[in-house]
CSV table of C-alpha atoms and ligand atoms in Angstrom, one decimal:
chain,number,residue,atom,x,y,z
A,1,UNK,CA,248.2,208.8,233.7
A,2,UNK,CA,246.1,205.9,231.1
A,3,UNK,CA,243.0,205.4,230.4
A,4,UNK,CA,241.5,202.3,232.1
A,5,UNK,CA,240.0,200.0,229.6
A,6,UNK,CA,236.0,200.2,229.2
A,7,UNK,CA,233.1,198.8,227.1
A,8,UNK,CA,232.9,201.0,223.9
A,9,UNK,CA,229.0,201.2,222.9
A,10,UNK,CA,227.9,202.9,219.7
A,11,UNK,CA,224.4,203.5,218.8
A,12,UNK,CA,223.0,204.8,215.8
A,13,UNK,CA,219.5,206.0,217.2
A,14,UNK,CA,218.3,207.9,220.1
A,15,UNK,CA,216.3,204.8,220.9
A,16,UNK,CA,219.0,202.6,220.4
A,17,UNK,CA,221.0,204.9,222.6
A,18,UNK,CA,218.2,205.5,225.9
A,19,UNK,CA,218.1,201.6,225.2
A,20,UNK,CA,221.6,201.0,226.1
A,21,UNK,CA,221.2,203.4,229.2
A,22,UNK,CA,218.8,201.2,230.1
A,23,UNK,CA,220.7,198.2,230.2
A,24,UNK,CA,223.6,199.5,231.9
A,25,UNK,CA,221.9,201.9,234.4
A,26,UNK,CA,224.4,202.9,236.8
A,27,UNK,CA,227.7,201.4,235.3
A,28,UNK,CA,228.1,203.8,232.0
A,29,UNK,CA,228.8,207.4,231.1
A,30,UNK,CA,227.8,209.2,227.6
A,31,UNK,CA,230.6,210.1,225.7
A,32,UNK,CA,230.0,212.8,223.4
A,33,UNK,CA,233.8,215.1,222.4
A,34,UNK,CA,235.3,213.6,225.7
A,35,UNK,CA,237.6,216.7,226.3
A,36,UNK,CA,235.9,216.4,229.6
A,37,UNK,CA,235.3,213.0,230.2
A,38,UNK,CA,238.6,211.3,229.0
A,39,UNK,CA,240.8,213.8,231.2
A,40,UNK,CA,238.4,212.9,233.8
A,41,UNK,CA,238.3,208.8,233.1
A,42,UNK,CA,243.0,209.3,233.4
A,43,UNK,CA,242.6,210.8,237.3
A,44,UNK,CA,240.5,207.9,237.8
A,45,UNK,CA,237.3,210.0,238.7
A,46,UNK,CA,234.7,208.2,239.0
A,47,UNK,CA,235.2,205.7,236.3
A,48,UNK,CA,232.5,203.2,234.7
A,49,UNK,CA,232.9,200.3,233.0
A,50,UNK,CA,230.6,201.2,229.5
A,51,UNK,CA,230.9,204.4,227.7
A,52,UNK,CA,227.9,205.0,225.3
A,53,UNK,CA,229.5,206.8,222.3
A,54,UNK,CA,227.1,209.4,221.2
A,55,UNK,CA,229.1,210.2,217.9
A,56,UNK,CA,227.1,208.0,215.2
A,57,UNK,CA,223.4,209.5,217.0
A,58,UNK,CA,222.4,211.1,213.7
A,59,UNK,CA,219.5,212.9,215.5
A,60,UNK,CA,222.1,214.8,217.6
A,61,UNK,CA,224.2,216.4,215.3
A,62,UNK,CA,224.3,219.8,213.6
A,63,UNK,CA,222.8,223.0,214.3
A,64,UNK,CA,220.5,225.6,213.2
A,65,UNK,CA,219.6,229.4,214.1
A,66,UNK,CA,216.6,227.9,216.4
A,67,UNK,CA,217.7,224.4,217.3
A,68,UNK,CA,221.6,223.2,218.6
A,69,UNK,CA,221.9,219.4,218.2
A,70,UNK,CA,223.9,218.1,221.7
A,71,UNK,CA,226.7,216.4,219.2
A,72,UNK,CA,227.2,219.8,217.3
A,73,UNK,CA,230.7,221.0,217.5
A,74,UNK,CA,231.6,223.9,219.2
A,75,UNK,CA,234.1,224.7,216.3
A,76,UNK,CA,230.9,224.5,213.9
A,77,UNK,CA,228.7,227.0,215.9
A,78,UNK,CA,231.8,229.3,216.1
A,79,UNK,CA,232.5,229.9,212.4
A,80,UNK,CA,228.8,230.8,212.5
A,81,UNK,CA,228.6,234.4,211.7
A,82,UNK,CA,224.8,234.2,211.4
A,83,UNK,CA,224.4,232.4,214.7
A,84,UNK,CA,226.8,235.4,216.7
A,85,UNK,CA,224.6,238.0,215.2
A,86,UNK,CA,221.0,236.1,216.3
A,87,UNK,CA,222.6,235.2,219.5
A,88,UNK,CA,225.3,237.1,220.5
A,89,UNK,CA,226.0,236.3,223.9
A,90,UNK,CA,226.3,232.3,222.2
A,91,UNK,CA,229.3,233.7,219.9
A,92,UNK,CA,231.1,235.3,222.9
A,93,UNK,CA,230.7,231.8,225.0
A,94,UNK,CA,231.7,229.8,222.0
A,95,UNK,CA,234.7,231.5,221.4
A,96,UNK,CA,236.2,231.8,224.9
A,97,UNK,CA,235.8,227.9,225.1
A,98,UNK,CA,239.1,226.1,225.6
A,99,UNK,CA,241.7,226.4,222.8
A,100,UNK,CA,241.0,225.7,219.0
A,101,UNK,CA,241.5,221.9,219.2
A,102,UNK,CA,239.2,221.5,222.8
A,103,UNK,CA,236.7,223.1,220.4
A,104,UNK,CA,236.9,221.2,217.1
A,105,UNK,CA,235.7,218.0,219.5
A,106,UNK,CA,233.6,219.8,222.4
A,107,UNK,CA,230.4,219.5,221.7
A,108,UNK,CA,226.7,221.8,223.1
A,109,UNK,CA,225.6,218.5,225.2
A,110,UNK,CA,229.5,217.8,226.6
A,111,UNK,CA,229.8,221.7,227.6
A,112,UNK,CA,226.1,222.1,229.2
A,113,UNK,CA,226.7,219.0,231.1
A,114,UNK,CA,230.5,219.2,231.8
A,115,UNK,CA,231.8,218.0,235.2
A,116,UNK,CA,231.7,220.3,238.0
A,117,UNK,CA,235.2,221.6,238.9
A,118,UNK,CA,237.3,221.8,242.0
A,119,UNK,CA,241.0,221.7,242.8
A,120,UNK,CA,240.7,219.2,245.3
A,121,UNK,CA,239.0,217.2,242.7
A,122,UNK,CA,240.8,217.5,239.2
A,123,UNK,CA,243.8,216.0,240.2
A,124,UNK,CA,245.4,212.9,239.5
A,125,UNK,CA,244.7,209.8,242.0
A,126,UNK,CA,247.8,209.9,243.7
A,127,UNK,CA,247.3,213.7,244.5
A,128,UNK,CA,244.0,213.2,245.9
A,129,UNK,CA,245.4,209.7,248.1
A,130,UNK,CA,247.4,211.8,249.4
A,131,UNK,CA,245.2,214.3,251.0
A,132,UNK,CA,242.3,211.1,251.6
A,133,UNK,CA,240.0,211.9,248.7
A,134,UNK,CA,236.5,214.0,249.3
A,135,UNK,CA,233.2,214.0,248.8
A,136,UNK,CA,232.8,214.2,244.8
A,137,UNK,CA,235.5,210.6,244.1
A,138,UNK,CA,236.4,208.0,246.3
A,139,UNK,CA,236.5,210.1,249.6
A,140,UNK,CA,233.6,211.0,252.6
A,141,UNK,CA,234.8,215.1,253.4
A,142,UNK,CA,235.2,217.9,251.8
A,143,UNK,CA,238.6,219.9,251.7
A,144,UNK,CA,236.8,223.2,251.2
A,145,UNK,CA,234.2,223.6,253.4
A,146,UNK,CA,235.2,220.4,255.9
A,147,UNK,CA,232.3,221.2,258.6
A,148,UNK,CA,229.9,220.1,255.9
A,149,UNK,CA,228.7,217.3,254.1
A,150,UNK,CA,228.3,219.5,250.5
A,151,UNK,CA,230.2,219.5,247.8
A,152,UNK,CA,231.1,223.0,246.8
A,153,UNK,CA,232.4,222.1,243.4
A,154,UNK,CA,231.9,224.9,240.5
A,155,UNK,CA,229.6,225.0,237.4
A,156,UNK,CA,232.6,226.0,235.0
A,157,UNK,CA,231.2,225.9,231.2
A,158,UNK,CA,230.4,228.8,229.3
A,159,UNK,CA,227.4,228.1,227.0
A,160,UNK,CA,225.4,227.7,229.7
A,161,UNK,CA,224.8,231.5,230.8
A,162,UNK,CA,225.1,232.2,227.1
A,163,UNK,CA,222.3,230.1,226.3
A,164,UNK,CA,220.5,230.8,230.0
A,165,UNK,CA,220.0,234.1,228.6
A,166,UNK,CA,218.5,233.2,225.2
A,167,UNK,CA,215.4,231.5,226.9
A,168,UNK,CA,216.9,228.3,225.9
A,169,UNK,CA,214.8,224.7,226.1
A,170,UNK,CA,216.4,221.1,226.1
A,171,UNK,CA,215.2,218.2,224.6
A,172,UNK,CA,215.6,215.3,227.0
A,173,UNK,CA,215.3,211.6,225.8
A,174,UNK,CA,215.4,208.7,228.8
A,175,UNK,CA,214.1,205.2,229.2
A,176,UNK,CA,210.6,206.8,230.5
A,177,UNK,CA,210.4,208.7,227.3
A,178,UNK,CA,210.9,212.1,225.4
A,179,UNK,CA,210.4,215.8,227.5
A,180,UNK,CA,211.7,219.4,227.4
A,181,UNK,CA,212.1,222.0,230.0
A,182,UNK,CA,213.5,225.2,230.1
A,183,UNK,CA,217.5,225.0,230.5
A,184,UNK,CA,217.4,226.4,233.9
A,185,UNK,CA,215.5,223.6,235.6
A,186,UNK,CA,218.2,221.3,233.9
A,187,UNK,CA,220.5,222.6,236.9
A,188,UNK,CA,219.5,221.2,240.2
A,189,UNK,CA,218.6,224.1,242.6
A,190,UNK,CA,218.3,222.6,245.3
A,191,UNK,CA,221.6,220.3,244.4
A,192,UNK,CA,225.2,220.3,245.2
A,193,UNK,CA,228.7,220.0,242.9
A,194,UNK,CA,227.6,216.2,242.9
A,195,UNK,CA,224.1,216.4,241.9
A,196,UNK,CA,224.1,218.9,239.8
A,197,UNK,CA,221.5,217.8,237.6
A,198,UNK,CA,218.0,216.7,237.2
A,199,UNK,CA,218.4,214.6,234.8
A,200,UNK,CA,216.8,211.2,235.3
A,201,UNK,CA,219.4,208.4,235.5
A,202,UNK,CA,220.3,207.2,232.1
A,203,UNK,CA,218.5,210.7,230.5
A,204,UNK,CA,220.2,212.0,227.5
A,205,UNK,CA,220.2,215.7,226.3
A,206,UNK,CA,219.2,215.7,222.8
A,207,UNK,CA,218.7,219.1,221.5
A,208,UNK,CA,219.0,222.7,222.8
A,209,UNK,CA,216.3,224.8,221.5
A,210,UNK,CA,216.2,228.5,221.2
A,211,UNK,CA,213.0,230.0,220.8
A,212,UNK,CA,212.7,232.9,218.1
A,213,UNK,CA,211.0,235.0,220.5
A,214,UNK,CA,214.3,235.9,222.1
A,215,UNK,CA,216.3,235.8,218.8
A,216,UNK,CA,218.1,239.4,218.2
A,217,UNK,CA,218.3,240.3,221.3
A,218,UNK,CA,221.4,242.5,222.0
A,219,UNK,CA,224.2,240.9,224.1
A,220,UNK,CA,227.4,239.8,225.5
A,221,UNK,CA,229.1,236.8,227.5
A,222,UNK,CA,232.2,238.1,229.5
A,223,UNK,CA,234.9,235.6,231.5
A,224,UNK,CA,236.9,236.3,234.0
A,225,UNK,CA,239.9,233.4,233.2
A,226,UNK,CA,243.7,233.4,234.7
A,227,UNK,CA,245.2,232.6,231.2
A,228,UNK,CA,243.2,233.6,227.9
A,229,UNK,CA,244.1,231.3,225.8
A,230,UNK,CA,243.0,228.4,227.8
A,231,UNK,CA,241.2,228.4,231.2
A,232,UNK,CA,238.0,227.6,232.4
A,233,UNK,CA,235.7,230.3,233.3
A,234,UNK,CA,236.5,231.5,236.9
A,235,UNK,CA,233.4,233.5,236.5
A,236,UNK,CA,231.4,233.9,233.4
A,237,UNK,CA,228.3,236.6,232.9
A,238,UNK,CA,225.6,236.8,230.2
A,239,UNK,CA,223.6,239.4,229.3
A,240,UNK,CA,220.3,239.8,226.8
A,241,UNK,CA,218.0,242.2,226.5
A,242,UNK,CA,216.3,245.0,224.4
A,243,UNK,CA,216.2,248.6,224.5
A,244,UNK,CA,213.6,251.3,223.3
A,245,UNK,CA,214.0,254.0,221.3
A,246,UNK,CA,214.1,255.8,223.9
A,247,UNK,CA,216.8,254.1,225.7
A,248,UNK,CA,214.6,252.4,228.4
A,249,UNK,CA,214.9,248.7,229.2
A,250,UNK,CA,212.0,246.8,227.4
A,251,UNK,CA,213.0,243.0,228.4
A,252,UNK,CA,216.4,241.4,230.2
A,253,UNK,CA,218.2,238.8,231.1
A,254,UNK,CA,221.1,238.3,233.2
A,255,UNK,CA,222.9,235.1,234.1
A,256,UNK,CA,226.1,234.2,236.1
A,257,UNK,CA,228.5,230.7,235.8
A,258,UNK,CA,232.0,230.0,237.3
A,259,UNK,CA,231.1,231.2,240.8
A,260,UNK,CA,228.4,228.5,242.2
A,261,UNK,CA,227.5,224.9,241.4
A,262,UNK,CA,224.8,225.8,239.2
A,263,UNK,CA,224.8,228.7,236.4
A,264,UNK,CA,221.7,231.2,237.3
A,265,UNK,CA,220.0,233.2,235.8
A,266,UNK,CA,218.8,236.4,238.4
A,267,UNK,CA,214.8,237.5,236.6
A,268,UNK,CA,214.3,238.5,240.1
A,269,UNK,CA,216.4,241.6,239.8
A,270,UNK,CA,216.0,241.8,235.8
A,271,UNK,CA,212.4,241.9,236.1
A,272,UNK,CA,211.7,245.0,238.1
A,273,UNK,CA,214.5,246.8,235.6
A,274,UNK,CA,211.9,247.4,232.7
A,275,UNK,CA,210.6,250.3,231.7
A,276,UNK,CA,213.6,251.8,233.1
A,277,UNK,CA,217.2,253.6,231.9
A,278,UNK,CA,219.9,252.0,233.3
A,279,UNK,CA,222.0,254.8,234.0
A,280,UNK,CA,225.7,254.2,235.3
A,281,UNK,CA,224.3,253.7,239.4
A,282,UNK,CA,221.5,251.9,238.6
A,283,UNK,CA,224.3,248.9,236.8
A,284,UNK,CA,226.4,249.3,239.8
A,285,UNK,CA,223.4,248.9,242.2
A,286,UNK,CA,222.6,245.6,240.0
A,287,UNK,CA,226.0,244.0,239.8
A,288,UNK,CA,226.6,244.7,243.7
A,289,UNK,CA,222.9,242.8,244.1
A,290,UNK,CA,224.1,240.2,242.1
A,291,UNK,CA,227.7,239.7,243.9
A,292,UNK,CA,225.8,239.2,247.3
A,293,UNK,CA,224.0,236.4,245.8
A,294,UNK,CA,226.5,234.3,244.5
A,295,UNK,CA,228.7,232.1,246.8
A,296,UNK,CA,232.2,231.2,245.6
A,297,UNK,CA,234.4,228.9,247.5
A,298,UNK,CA,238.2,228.6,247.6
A,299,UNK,CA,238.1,226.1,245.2
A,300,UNK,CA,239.6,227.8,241.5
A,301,UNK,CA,242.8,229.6,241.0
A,302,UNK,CA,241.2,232.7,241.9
A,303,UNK,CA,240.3,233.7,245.7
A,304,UNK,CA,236.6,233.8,246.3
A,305,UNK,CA,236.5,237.3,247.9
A,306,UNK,CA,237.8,238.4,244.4
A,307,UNK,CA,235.6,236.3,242.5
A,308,UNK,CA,232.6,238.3,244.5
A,309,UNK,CA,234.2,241.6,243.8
A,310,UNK,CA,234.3,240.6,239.6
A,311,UNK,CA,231.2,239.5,239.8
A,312,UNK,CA,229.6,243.6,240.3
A,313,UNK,CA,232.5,244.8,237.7
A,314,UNK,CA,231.8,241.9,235.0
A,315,UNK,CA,228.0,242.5,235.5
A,316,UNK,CA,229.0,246.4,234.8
A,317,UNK,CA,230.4,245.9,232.0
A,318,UNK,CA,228.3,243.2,230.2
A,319,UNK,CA,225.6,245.8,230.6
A,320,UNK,CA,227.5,248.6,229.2
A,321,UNK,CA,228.8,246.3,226.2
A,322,UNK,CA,225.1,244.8,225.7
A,323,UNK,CA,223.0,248.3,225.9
A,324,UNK,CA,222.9,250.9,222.9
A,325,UNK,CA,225.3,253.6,222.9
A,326,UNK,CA,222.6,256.3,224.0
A,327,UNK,CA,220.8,254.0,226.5
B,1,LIG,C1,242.4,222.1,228.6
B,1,LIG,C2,240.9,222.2,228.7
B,1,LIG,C3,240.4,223.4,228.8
B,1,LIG,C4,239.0,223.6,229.0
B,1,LIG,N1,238.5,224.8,229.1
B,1,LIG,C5,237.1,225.0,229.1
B,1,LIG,C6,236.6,226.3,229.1
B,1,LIG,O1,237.3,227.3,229.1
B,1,LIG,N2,235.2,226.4,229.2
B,1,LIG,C7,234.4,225.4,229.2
B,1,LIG,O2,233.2,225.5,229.2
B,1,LIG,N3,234.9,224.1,229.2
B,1,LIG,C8,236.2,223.9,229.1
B,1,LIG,N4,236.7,222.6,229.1
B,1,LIG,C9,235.8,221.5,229.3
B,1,LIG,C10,235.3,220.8,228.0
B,1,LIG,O3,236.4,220.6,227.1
B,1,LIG,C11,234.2,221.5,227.3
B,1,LIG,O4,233.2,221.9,228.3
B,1,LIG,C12,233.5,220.7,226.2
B,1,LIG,O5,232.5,221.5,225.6
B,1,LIG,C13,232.9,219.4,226.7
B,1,LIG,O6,232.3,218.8,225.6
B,1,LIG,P1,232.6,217.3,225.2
B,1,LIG,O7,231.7,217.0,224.1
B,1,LIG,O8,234.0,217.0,225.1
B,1,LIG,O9,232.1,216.5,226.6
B,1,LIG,P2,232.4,215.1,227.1
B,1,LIG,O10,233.7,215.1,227.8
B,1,LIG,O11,232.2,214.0,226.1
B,1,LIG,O12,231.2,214.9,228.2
B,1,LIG,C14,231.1,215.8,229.3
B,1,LIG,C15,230.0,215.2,230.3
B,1,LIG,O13,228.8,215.4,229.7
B,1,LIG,C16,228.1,214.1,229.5
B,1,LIG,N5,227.4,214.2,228.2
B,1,LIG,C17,228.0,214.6,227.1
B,1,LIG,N6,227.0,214.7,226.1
B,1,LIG,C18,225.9,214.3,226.7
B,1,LIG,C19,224.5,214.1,226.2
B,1,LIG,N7,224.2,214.5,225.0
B,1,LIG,N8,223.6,213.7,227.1
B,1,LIG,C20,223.9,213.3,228.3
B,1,LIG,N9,225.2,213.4,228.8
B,1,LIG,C21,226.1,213.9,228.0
B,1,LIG,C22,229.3,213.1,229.5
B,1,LIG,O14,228.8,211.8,230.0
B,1,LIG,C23,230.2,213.7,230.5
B,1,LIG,O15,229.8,213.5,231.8
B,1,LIG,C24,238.1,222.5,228.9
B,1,LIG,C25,238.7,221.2,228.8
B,1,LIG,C26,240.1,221.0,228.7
B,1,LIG,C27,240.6,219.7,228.5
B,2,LIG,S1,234.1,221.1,247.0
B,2,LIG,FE1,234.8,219.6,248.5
B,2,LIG,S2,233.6,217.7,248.0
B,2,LIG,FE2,233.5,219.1,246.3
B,2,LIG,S3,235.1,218.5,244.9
B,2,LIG,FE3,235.9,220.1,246.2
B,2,LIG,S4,236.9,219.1,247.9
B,2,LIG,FE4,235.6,217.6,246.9
């Protein structure tokens, strides 16, 4: 597999950057780490003829306990000891990224906005001309749910339902200017594996903020992965919250990746929880609510009715992990 050659842009400013989108609406990609993107760019999936390096954005790099610039490393945030404690669910995501070298040049912006995945779709381009491409690159079905026109493709970074749980806000820049929104509505719900997003063609993600009303909040991020060391999440839960005294659920949060297109967050059944102890039937009760609402697809190493099944025992135990000892 090679790299095909490309236009390499590298701006110095977010302006200079949203001005480049601009000009090559359509036909460019950001590259930010490219752990995702260059692997991507060798199958020949949907290759474009400008990449817009992000590297040299000043405004994009580094990080802080309330504010993660998109260009910050994911190596940088994990030798953070201060950031695990604020946000613990971030240091469990952080850590179960990748391998050691995907994480010295993955970056916050690359992993919130990394390619959906499928295994009809990372493949090389011989392997997928074989079986007549699909929906996502080069193709017009789908080889996991053919009767449809959908791609089923799965969210598979981590961060996300780490940082879904933390209340977290993005700071979008685009040629119509500068906005935030919370990072849930940066997921298209209404979208498929292709759009995924809501992002505004040529939008940049700038900046992920986490507000300090959520800071401290006890919590965990558990993965389900085939091999430890290296895979992508085949299903990925977060959990935040806060406990009284008296053991009783004061706020929550609770968010799944790896099993849909889009990471969720589920405040519908978190919601009615406080107030209340979560004693041993009422986490079952929860986890088994949230398995019926996710849908995975044969599409990941892992069968789906499995996936569903993990998704109630994962759920179980990130709310054990998270709560204090006599909650
Ligand atoms: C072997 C291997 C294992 C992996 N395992 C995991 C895993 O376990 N968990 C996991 O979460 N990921 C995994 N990944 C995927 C990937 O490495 C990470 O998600 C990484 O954080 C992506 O960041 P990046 O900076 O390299 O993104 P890039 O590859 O540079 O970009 C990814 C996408 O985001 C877009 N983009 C990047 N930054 C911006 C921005 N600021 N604004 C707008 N668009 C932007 C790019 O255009 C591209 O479409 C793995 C990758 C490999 C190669
Ligand atoms: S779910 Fe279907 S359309 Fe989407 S990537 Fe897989 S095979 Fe292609």
């Amino acid at each position: 597999m090679h790299l095909d050659p490309f236009e390499l842009h590298r701006p110095t400013s977010v302006d200079e950057t949203v001005a480049l989108a601009r000009e090559h609406q359509g036909r460019f990609d950001y590259l930010a780490g490219g752990t995702d993107l260059l692997p991507n760019y060798k199958m020949h999936l949907n290759l474009r003829p400008h990449l817009v390096a992000l590297e040299d954005v000043g405004e994009l790099r580094g990080h802080s306990l309330e504010r993660l610039g998109a260009m910050a490393r994911l190596a940088d945030l994990e030798r953070d000891a201060e950031l695990a404690r604020a946000w613990p669910a971030l240091g469990d995501a952080v850590r179960e990224v990748a391998t050691p070298l995907v994480r010295a040049s993955g970056t916050v912006g690359g992993n919130l906005l990394v390619e959906t995945r499928c295994f009809f779709f990372n493949q090389s381009y011989f392997w997928r001309a074989s079986l007549g491409f699909c929906l996502k690159a080069d193709g017009d079905r789908c080889h996991v749910v053919p009767q449809k026109t959908t791609c089923y493709a799965t969210f598979s970074g981590d961060l996300a339902p780490a940082l879904l749980v933390a209340d977290a806000e993005v700071e979008l820049a685009g040629p119509t200017g500068r906005r935030t929104i919370p990072l849930e509505q940066l997921y298209d719900a209404t979208g498929d594996g292709i759009r995924r997003l809501t992002l505004a063609p040529g939008e940049l993600l700038v900046a992920v903020r986490l507000p300090s009303s959520a800071r401290g909040r006890r919590g965990r991020y558990l993965k389900l992965r085939v091999r430890p060391a290296y895979d992508f999440p085949e299903l990925g839960v977060a959990v935040a919250g806060r406990w009284s005294d008296d053991g009783r659920v004061e706020e929550l949060r609770l968010a799944v990746g790896g099993a849909d297109p889009r990471p969720r967050r589920f405040d519908e059944l978190t919601r009615p929880l406080e107030g209340e102890r979560l004693d041993d039937r009422r986490r079952r009760e929860l986890g088994a609510e949230v398995a019926r609402r996710v849908r995975p697809v044969h599409n990941t190493f892992l069968a789906p009715e499995y996936r569903k099944k993990m998704v109630a025992v994962y759920v179980r135990r990130a709310l054990e992990a998270s709560a204090p000892a006599d909650a």
